[in-house]
Amino acid sequence: MIDPGRICPLRYRYGAAAIATAPVRQVETLYVVGGLYGNLPALDVVESMAAAEQHPVTLCFNGDFNWFNVDNEGFRAVNQRVLQHHATLGNVEAELQVDADDAGCGCAYPDDVAADVVERSNQIHARLRAMAQHHPDILEQLAGLPMFARYRVGSANIGVVHGDAESLSGWRFDMSMPEQIKETAWLCDLFDEADVDVFASTHTCLPVLRHSGDMPGGRVVINNGAAGMPNFSATRYGLLTRVSIHPACQPTLYGVTLQGVHIDALSICYDSDAWQTQFLANWPKHSAAWTSYYSRILHGPQYSMLEASKLTNPA
């Protein structure tokens, strides 16, 4: 039975071994920016942060850069700017095509997510998809995006995915991951199959850092949660993942060093008031997105930095 918003289409499933076949891009510093969700003030800050770095920065938007931007100008502005950089598909972008099957928003929500949340996500995506049809040139560019990417930073291989190592909308890189990767044989096998040392993901909308420094070479999974929304209680900033051979030139929230490569979570301190104004223009009180997300935009989710990083001494 088709259950829009909960199913994971077969076309989303690639398997970890496919990641090992992706072309490798050698970079000095990589920003992985997942879950922008149409937040233009956050995009302004991301680009400013990259410009302020002392060494070249590669930006990779790993999906769901669209979501709340259902107005004509917002949809076009977000996509035109993002597509100037590296990008991979999120389920939001994958489901914008007119020939997509009825997967709803494509989030593949697990059973513990309430039915009304799933339905509102389907409603949000339906509005976005209707707007997208007025921009066939952008849809054509989105259709050509890969589902994952591979980078080399220093001596570390980085697999950039949207969901997890096996599926575009996989949830196995969420906050329920073990504190130490070595405790899960499934995870160890994924690193070997994908031939990477680091998985950088998003999709689950809450950030995660898990690592195992005592395995040969070490292994890391880092999920930036959301670039375009708060990720921790009583905060109003988004997050991105920075992977670099150079130490960060700005404060980091938490991170680890692997093979001499710095892997950190950076805050995206966007103009929250400006973003609220843009959001409410499209999603007024009692609309689907307002009901699901406005409280988070104001107050953050009930989630802490310690839960995300499992580190006693954040960077």
C-alpha positions as a Markdown table, in Angstrom:
| # | Residue | x | y | z |
|---|---|---|---|---|
| 1 | Met | 0.0 | 0.0 | 0.0 |
| 2 | Ile | 1.3 | 3.4 | -0.9 |
| 3 | Asp | 1.6 | 5.7 | 2.1 |
| 4 | Pro | 2.8 | 9.1 | 0.9 |
| 5 | Gly | 5.4 | 10.6 | 3.2 |
| 6 | Arg | 6.4 | 7.3 | 4.8 |
| 7 | Ile | 7.5 | 5.1 | 1.9 |
| 8 | Cys | 11.1 | 5.0 | 0.6 |
| 9 | Pro | 10.9 | 4.6 | -3.2 |
| 10 | Leu | 13.2 | 2.0 | -4.8 |
| 11 | Arg | 14.7 | 4.8 | -6.9 |
| 12 | Tyr | 16.1 | 6.3 | -3.7 |
| 13 | Arg | 18.1 | 3.2 | -2.8 |
| 14 | Tyr | 21.7 | 3.0 | -4.0 |
| 15 | Gly | 23.7 | 1.0 | -1.4 |
| 16 | Ala | 27.0 | 1.9 | 0.1 |
| 17 | Ala | 29.1 | 0.2 | -2.5 |
| 18 | Ala | 27.8 | 2.7 | -5.1 |
| 19 | Ile | 29.4 | 5.6 | -3.2 |
| 20 | Ala | 32.8 | 4.0 | -3.7 |
| 21 | Thr | 32.4 | 4.4 | -7.5 |
| 22 | Ala | 31.7 | 8.1 | -7.3 |
| 23 | Pro | 34.3 | 10.5 | -8.7 |
| 24 | Val | 36.5 | 12.0 | -6.0 |
| 25 | Arg | 37.1 | 15.7 | -5.7 |
| 26 | Gln | 40.2 | 16.8 | -3.8 |
| 27 | Val | 39.5 | 19.9 | -1.7 |
| 28 | Glu | 41.1 | 21.8 | 1.2 |
| 29 | Thr | 38.0 | 22.9 | 3.0 |
| 30 | Leu | 34.5 | 21.5 | 2.5 |
| 31 | Tyr | 31.3 | 23.0 | 3.8 |
| 32 | Val | 28.4 | 20.4 | 3.9 |
| 33 | Val | 25.2 | 22.4 | 4.0 |
| 34 | Gly | 22.1 | 20.2 | 4.4 |
| 35 | Gly | 18.6 | 21.3 | 5.2 |
| 36 | Leu | 18.7 | 24.9 | 4.1 |
| 37 | Tyr | 14.9 | 24.7 | 3.7 |
| 38 | Gly | 14.6 | 27.8 | 1.6 |
| 39 | Asn | 16.1 | 30.1 | 4.3 |
| 40 | Leu | 17.7 | 32.9 | 2.3 |
| 41 | Pro | 19.2 | 34.8 | 5.3 |
| 42 | Ala | 21.0 | 31.6 | 6.3 |
| 43 | Leu | 22.3 | 31.2 | 2.7 |
| 44 | Asp | 23.7 | 34.8 | 2.9 |
| 45 | Val | 25.6 | 33.8 | 6.1 |
| 46 | Val | 26.9 | 30.5 | 4.7 |
| 47 | Glu | 28.3 | 32.3 | 1.7 |
| 48 | Ser | 29.8 | 35.1 | 3.9 |
| 49 | Met | 31.4 | 32.4 | 6.2 |
| 50 | Ala | 33.0 | 30.8 | 3.2 |
| 51 | Ala | 34.3 | 34.1 | 1.9 |
| 52 | Ala | 35.9 | 34.9 | 5.3 |
| 53 | Glu | 38.0 | 31.7 | 5.2 |
| 54 | Gln | 41.7 | 32.2 | 4.6 |
| 55 | His | 41.8 | 29.2 | 2.2 |
| 56 | Pro | 39.6 | 28.0 | -0.7 |
| 57 | Val | 36.2 | 26.6 | 0.4 |
| 58 | Thr | 34.0 | 24.2 | -1.5 |
| 59 | Leu | 30.3 | 24.3 | -0.7 |
| 60 | Cys | 28.2 | 21.2 | -1.1 |
| 61 | Phe | 24.4 | 21.5 | -0.5 |
| 62 | Asn | 23.4 | 18.0 | 0.3 |
| 63 | Gly | 19.7 | 18.2 | -0.3 |
| 64 | Asp | 16.5 | 19.8 | 1.0 |
| 65 | Phe | 17.7 | 23.3 | 0.2 |
| 66 | Asn | 14.1 | 23.9 | -0.8 |
| 67 | Trp | 11.1 | 23.6 | 1.5 |
| 68 | Phe | 9.5 | 26.8 | 2.8 |
| 69 | Asn | 10.3 | 28.9 | -0.3 |
| 70 | Val | 7.0 | 28.4 | -2.1 |
| 71 | Asp | 6.9 | 32.0 | -3.4 |
| 72 | Asn | 8.1 | 32.6 | -7.0 |
| 73 | Glu | 11.0 | 34.9 | -6.1 |
| 74 | Gly | 12.2 | 32.8 | -3.2 |
| 75 | Phe | 12.1 | 29.5 | -5.1 |
| 76 | Arg | 14.1 | 31.0 | -7.9 |
| 77 | Ala | 16.6 | 32.8 | -5.7 |
| 78 | Val | 17.4 | 29.8 | -3.6 |
| 79 | Asn | 17.9 | 27.4 | -6.5 |
| 80 | Gln | 19.9 | 29.8 | -8.6 |
| 81 | Arg | 22.3 | 30.5 | -5.8 |
| 82 | Val | 22.7 | 27.0 | -4.5 |
| 83 | Leu | 23.2 | 25.5 | -8.0 |
| 84 | Gln | 26.3 | 27.7 | -8.5 |
| 85 | His | 27.9 | 25.4 | -6.0 |
| 86 | His | 28.1 | 21.6 | -5.7 |
| 87 | Ala | 24.8 | 20.1 | -4.8 |
| 88 | Thr | 23.2 | 16.7 | -4.3 |
| 89 | Leu | 19.5 | 15.7 | -4.2 |
| 90 | Gly | 17.4 | 15.6 | -1.1 |
| 91 | Asn | 14.0 | 13.9 | -1.1 |
| 92 | Val | 12.4 | 17.4 | -1.4 |
| 93 | Glu | 14.2 | 18.0 | -4.7 |
| 94 | Ala | 13.7 | 14.5 | -5.9 |
| 95 | Glu | 9.9 | 14.7 | -5.5 |
| 96 | Leu | 9.6 | 18.0 | -7.5 |
| 97 | Gln | 9.7 | 16.2 | -10.8 |
| 98 | Val | 6.3 | 15.8 | -12.6 |
| 99 | Asp | 7.0 | 12.1 | -13.3 |
| 100 | Ala | 7.8 | 11.2 | -9.6 |
| 101 | Asp | 5.7 | 8.5 | -8.1 |
| 102 | Asp | 3.3 | 9.2 | -5.2 |
| 103 | Ala | 5.9 | 9.3 | -2.4 |
| 104 | Gly | 4.5 | 12.6 | -1.1 |
| 105 | Cys | 7.3 | 14.6 | 0.4 |
| 106 | Gly | 9.6 | 11.6 | 0.1 |
| 107 | Cys | 10.7 | 11.9 | 3.8 |
| 108 | Ala | 10.1 | 8.2 | 4.5 |
| 109 | Tyr | 9.1 | 9.1 | 8.1 |
| 110 | Pro | 9.5 | 6.3 | 10.6 |
| 111 | Asp | 6.5 | 4.9 | 12.5 |
| 112 | Asp | 7.1 | 7.0 | 15.6 |
| 113 | Val | 6.4 | 10.3 | 13.6 |
| 114 | Ala | 2.7 | 11.2 | 14.1 |
| 115 | Ala | 0.4 | 10.9 | 11.1 |
| 116 | Asp | -0.6 | 14.6 | 11.2 |
| 117 | Val | 3.1 | 15.6 | 10.9 |
| 118 | Val | 3.4 | 13.4 | 7.9 |
| 119 | Glu | 0.3 | 14.9 | 6.3 |
| 120 | Arg | 1.4 | 18.4 | 6.9 |
| 121 | Ser | 4.8 | 17.6 | 5.2 |
| 122 | Asn | 2.9 | 16.3 | 2.2 |
| 123 | Gln | 0.9 | 19.5 | 2.1 |
| 124 | Ile | 4.0 | 21.7 | 2.3 |
| 125 | His | 5.6 | 19.7 | -0.5 |
| 126 | Ala | 2.5 | 19.9 | -2.7 |
| 127 | Arg | 2.7 | 23.7 | -2.6 |
| 128 | Leu | 6.4 | 23.7 | -3.3 |
| 129 | Arg | 5.9 | 21.2 | -6.2 |
| 130 | Ala | 3.2 | 23.4 | -7.8 |
| 131 | Met | 5.5 | 26.4 | -7.7 |
| 132 | Ala | 8.4 | 24.4 | -9.1 |
| 133 | Gln | 6.4 | 23.6 | -12.3 |
| 134 | His | 6.7 | 27.3 | -13.2 |
| 135 | His | 10.5 | 27.0 | -13.3 |
| 136 | Pro | 11.3 | 24.2 | -15.9 |
| 137 | Asp | 14.9 | 25.3 | -16.3 |
| 138 | Ile | 15.5 | 24.8 | -12.6 |
| 139 | Leu | 13.7 | 21.5 | -12.6 |
| 140 | Glu | 16.0 | 20.3 | -15.4 |
| 141 | Gln | 19.1 | 21.2 | -13.3 |
| 142 | Leu | 17.7 | 19.5 | -10.2 |
| 143 | Ala | 16.9 | 16.4 | -12.2 |
| 144 | Gly | 20.6 | 16.1 | -13.1 |
| 145 | Leu | 21.9 | 16.2 | -9.5 |
| 146 | Pro | 23.5 | 13.0 | -8.0 |
| 147 | Met | 22.2 | 11.4 | -4.8 |
| 148 | Phe | 25.7 | 11.4 | -3.2 |
| 149 | Ala | 29.1 | 12.8 | -3.7 |
| 150 | Arg | 32.7 | 11.9 | -2.7 |
| 151 | Tyr | 35.5 | 14.2 | -1.6 |
| 152 | Arg | 39.1 | 13.8 | -0.4 |
| 153 | Val | 40.2 | 16.3 | 2.3 |
| 154 | Gly | 43.8 | 15.7 | 3.3 |
| 155 | Ser | 44.1 | 11.9 | 3.6 |
| 156 | Ala | 40.4 | 11.4 | 4.5 |
| 157 | Asn | 37.7 | 10.2 | 2.1 |
| 158 | Ile | 34.4 | 11.9 | 2.7 |
| 159 | Gly | 31.1 | 10.4 | 1.6 |
| 160 | Val | 28.4 | 13.2 | 1.4 |
| 161 | Val | 24.9 | 11.8 | 1.4 |
| 162 | His | 21.4 | 13.2 | 2.2 |
| 163 | Gly | 19.9 | 10.4 | 4.3 |
| 164 | Asp | 22.3 | 7.5 | 5.1 |
| 165 | Ala | 24.8 | 5.3 | 3.3 |
| 166 | Glu | 22.2 | 3.2 | 1.6 |
| 167 | Ser | 19.2 | 5.4 | 0.8 |
| 168 | Leu | 18.4 | 9.0 | -0.1 |
| 169 | Ser | 15.8 | 9.1 | 2.6 |
| 170 | Gly | 17.4 | 6.7 | 5.1 |
| 171 | Trp | 17.2 | 7.5 | 8.8 |
| 172 | Arg | 20.0 | 5.4 | 10.2 |
| 173 | Phe | 22.3 | 8.4 | 10.7 |
| 174 | Asp | 19.9 | 9.9 | 13.2 |
| 175 | Met | 20.3 | 10.6 | 16.9 |
| 176 | Ser | 19.7 | 6.9 | 17.8 |
| 177 | Met | 23.1 | 5.9 | 16.5 |
| 178 | Pro | 25.4 | 4.3 | 19.1 |
| 179 | Glu | 27.9 | 6.6 | 20.8 |
| 180 | Gln | 30.8 | 4.7 | 19.4 |
| 181 | Ile | 30.7 | 3.5 | 15.8 |
| 182 | Lys | 32.8 | 0.5 | 16.6 |
| 183 | Glu | 29.9 | -0.9 | 18.6 |
| 184 | Thr | 27.9 | -1.5 | 15.4 |
| 185 | Ala | 29.1 | -4.0 | 12.8 |
| 186 | Trp | 26.6 | -2.6 | 10.3 |
| 187 | Leu | 28.2 | 0.8 | 10.4 |
| 188 | Cys | 31.7 | -0.6 | 10.1 |
| 189 | Asp | 30.7 | -2.5 | 7.0 |
| 190 | Leu | 29.3 | 0.6 | 5.4 |
| 191 | Phe | 32.5 | 2.5 | 5.7 |
| 192 | Asp | 34.4 | -0.4 | 4.1 |
| 193 | Glu | 31.9 | -0.8 | 1.3 |
| 194 | Ala | 31.7 | 3.0 | 0.5 |
| 195 | Asp | 35.5 | 3.3 | 0.9 |
| 196 | Val | 35.2 | 6.4 | 3.1 |
| 197 | Asp | 36.4 | 7.6 | 6.5 |
| 198 | Val | 33.6 | 10.1 | 7.1 |
| 199 | Phe | 29.9 | 10.2 | 6.2 |
| 200 | Ala | 28.4 | 13.7 | 6.2 |
| 201 | Ser | 24.6 | 13.6 | 6.1 |
| 202 | Thr | 21.5 | 15.7 | 7.0 |
| 203 | His | 17.8 | 14.6 | 6.4 |
| 204 | Thr | 16.8 | 13.7 | 10.0 |
| 205 | Cys | 16.6 | 17.5 | 10.9 |
| 206 | Leu | 18.6 | 17.0 | 14.1 |
| 207 | Pro | 22.4 | 17.0 | 14.3 |
| 208 | Val | 24.6 | 14.0 | 15.2 |
| 209 | Leu | 28.3 | 13.4 | 15.6 |
| 210 | Arg | 29.5 | 9.9 | 16.3 |
| 211 | His | 33.1 | 8.7 | 16.0 |
| 212 | Ser | 35.5 | 5.9 | 16.8 |
| 213 | Gly | 39.0 | 7.1 | 17.2 |
| 214 | Asp | 40.4 | 3.7 | 18.2 |
| 215 | Met | 39.5 | 1.9 | 15.0 |
| 216 | Pro | 42.3 | 1.8 | 12.3 |
| 217 | Gly | 42.3 | 5.3 | 10.9 |
| 218 | Gly | 39.2 | 6.2 | 12.8 |
| 219 | Arg | 35.6 | 6.6 | 11.4 |
| 220 | Val | 33.1 | 9.5 | 11.7 |
| 221 | Val | 29.5 | 10.1 | 11.0 |
| 222 | Ile | 28.4 | 13.8 | 11.2 |
| 223 | Asn | 24.9 | 15.0 | 10.4 |
| 224 | Asn | 24.4 | 18.8 | 10.4 |
| 225 | Gly | 20.7 | 18.6 | 11.1 |
| 226 | Ala | 19.4 | 21.8 | 9.5 |
| 227 | Ala | 21.2 | 24.8 | 8.1 |
| 228 | Gly | 18.0 | 26.8 | 7.9 |
| 229 | Met | 16.5 | 26.1 | 11.3 |
| 230 | Pro | 17.6 | 26.0 | 14.9 |
| 231 | Asn | 18.9 | 22.7 | 16.1 |
| 232 | Phe | 19.1 | 23.1 | 19.8 |
| 233 | Ser | 16.7 | 24.3 | 22.5 |
| 234 | Ala | 16.6 | 28.0 | 23.1 |
| 235 | Thr | 18.8 | 28.8 | 20.0 |
| 236 | Arg | 18.1 | 30.5 | 16.7 |
| 237 | Tyr | 21.0 | 29.4 | 14.5 |
| 238 | Gly | 21.4 | 26.7 | 11.9 |
| 239 | Leu | 24.4 | 24.3 | 11.5 |
| 240 | Leu | 26.8 | 23.3 | 8.8 |
| 241 | Thr | 29.5 | 20.7 | 8.7 |
| 242 | Arg | 33.1 | 21.9 | 8.0 |
| 243 | Val | 35.8 | 19.4 | 7.0 |
| 244 | Ser | 39.2 | 20.9 | 6.4 |
| 245 | Ile | 42.9 | 20.4 | 6.5 |
| 246 | His | 43.0 | 23.8 | 8.2 |
| 247 | Pro | 41.7 | 24.6 | 11.7 |
| 248 | Ala | 38.5 | 26.7 | 11.7 |
| 249 | Cys | 39.1 | 30.4 | 11.8 |
| 250 | Gln | 35.9 | 30.9 | 13.8 |
| 251 | Pro | 34.5 | 29.3 | 16.9 |
| 252 | Thr | 33.2 | 25.7 | 16.5 |
| 253 | Leu | 30.4 | 24.1 | 18.5 |
| 254 | Tyr | 31.9 | 20.6 | 18.6 |
| 255 | Gly | 34.1 | 18.4 | 16.5 |
| 256 | Val | 36.8 | 15.8 | 16.2 |
| 257 | Thr | 40.1 | 15.5 | 14.4 |
| 258 | Leu | 40.6 | 12.5 | 12.1 |
| 259 | Gln | 43.9 | 11.8 | 10.3 |
| 260 | Gly | 44.9 | 15.4 | 10.8 |
| 261 | Val | 41.6 | 16.6 | 9.3 |
| 262 | His | 39.3 | 18.9 | 11.3 |
| 263 | Ile | 35.6 | 17.9 | 11.3 |
| 264 | Asp | 33.5 | 20.5 | 13.0 |
| 265 | Ala | 29.9 | 21.8 | 13.4 |
| 266 | Leu | 29.7 | 25.5 | 12.8 |
| 267 | Ser | 26.8 | 27.7 | 13.7 |
| 268 | Ile | 25.0 | 29.7 | 11.0 |
| 269 | Cys | 23.9 | 32.8 | 12.8 |
| 270 | Tyr | 21.4 | 34.2 | 10.3 |
| 271 | Asp | 19.0 | 37.1 | 10.9 |
| 272 | Ser | 16.2 | 35.3 | 12.7 |
| 273 | Asp | 13.8 | 38.3 | 12.5 |
| 274 | Ala | 14.2 | 38.6 | 8.7 |
| 275 | Trp | 13.7 | 34.9 | 8.3 |
| 276 | Gln | 10.5 | 34.9 | 10.4 |
| 277 | Thr | 9.1 | 37.7 | 8.2 |
| 278 | Gln | 9.9 | 35.8 | 5.0 |
| 279 | Phe | 8.5 | 32.6 | 6.5 |
| 280 | Leu | 5.2 | 34.1 | 7.7 |
| 281 | Ala | 4.7 | 35.8 | 4.3 |
| 282 | Asn | 4.3 | 32.3 | 2.8 |
| 283 | Trp | 3.1 | 30.3 | 5.9 |
| 284 | Pro | 0.8 | 32.4 | 8.1 |
| 285 | Lys | -0.6 | 31.3 | 11.4 |
| 286 | His | -2.3 | 27.8 | 11.3 |
| 287 | Ser | -0.9 | 26.9 | 7.9 |
| 288 | Ala | 0.8 | 23.5 | 7.5 |
| 289 | Ala | 4.3 | 24.8 | 7.9 |
| 290 | Trp | 3.5 | 27.2 | 10.7 |
| 291 | Thr | 1.9 | 24.4 | 12.7 |
| 292 | Ser | 4.8 | 22.0 | 12.2 |
| 293 | Tyr | 7.8 | 24.4 | 12.4 |
| 294 | Tyr | 7.1 | 27.9 | 13.7 |
| 295 | Ser | 7.7 | 27.0 | 17.3 |
| 296 | Arg | 11.1 | 25.5 | 16.4 |
| 297 | Ile | 12.0 | 28.6 | 14.4 |
| 298 | Leu | 11.3 | 30.7 | 17.5 |
| 299 | His | 12.6 | 28.4 | 20.3 |
| 300 | Gly | 14.5 | 25.5 | 18.8 |
| 301 | Pro | 13.7 | 21.8 | 19.2 |
| 302 | Gln | 13.9 | 20.0 | 22.6 |
| 303 | Tyr | 17.4 | 18.8 | 21.8 |
| 304 | Ser | 20.8 | 19.6 | 23.3 |
| 305 | Met | 24.3 | 20.0 | 21.9 |
| 306 | Leu | 25.5 | 17.2 | 24.3 |
| 307 | Glu | 22.9 | 14.8 | 22.8 |
| 308 | Ala | 24.1 | 15.7 | 19.3 |
| 309 | Ser | 27.8 | 15.3 | 19.9 |
| 310 | Lys | 28.1 | 12.9 | 22.9 |
| 311 | Leu | 31.3 | 14.7 | 23.7 |
| 312 | Thr | 32.2 | 15.8 | 27.3 |
| 313 | Asn | 34.4 | 18.6 | 25.9 |
| 314 | Pro | 32.8 | 20.3 | 22.8 |
| 315 | Ala | 35.3 | 22.1 | 20.6 |
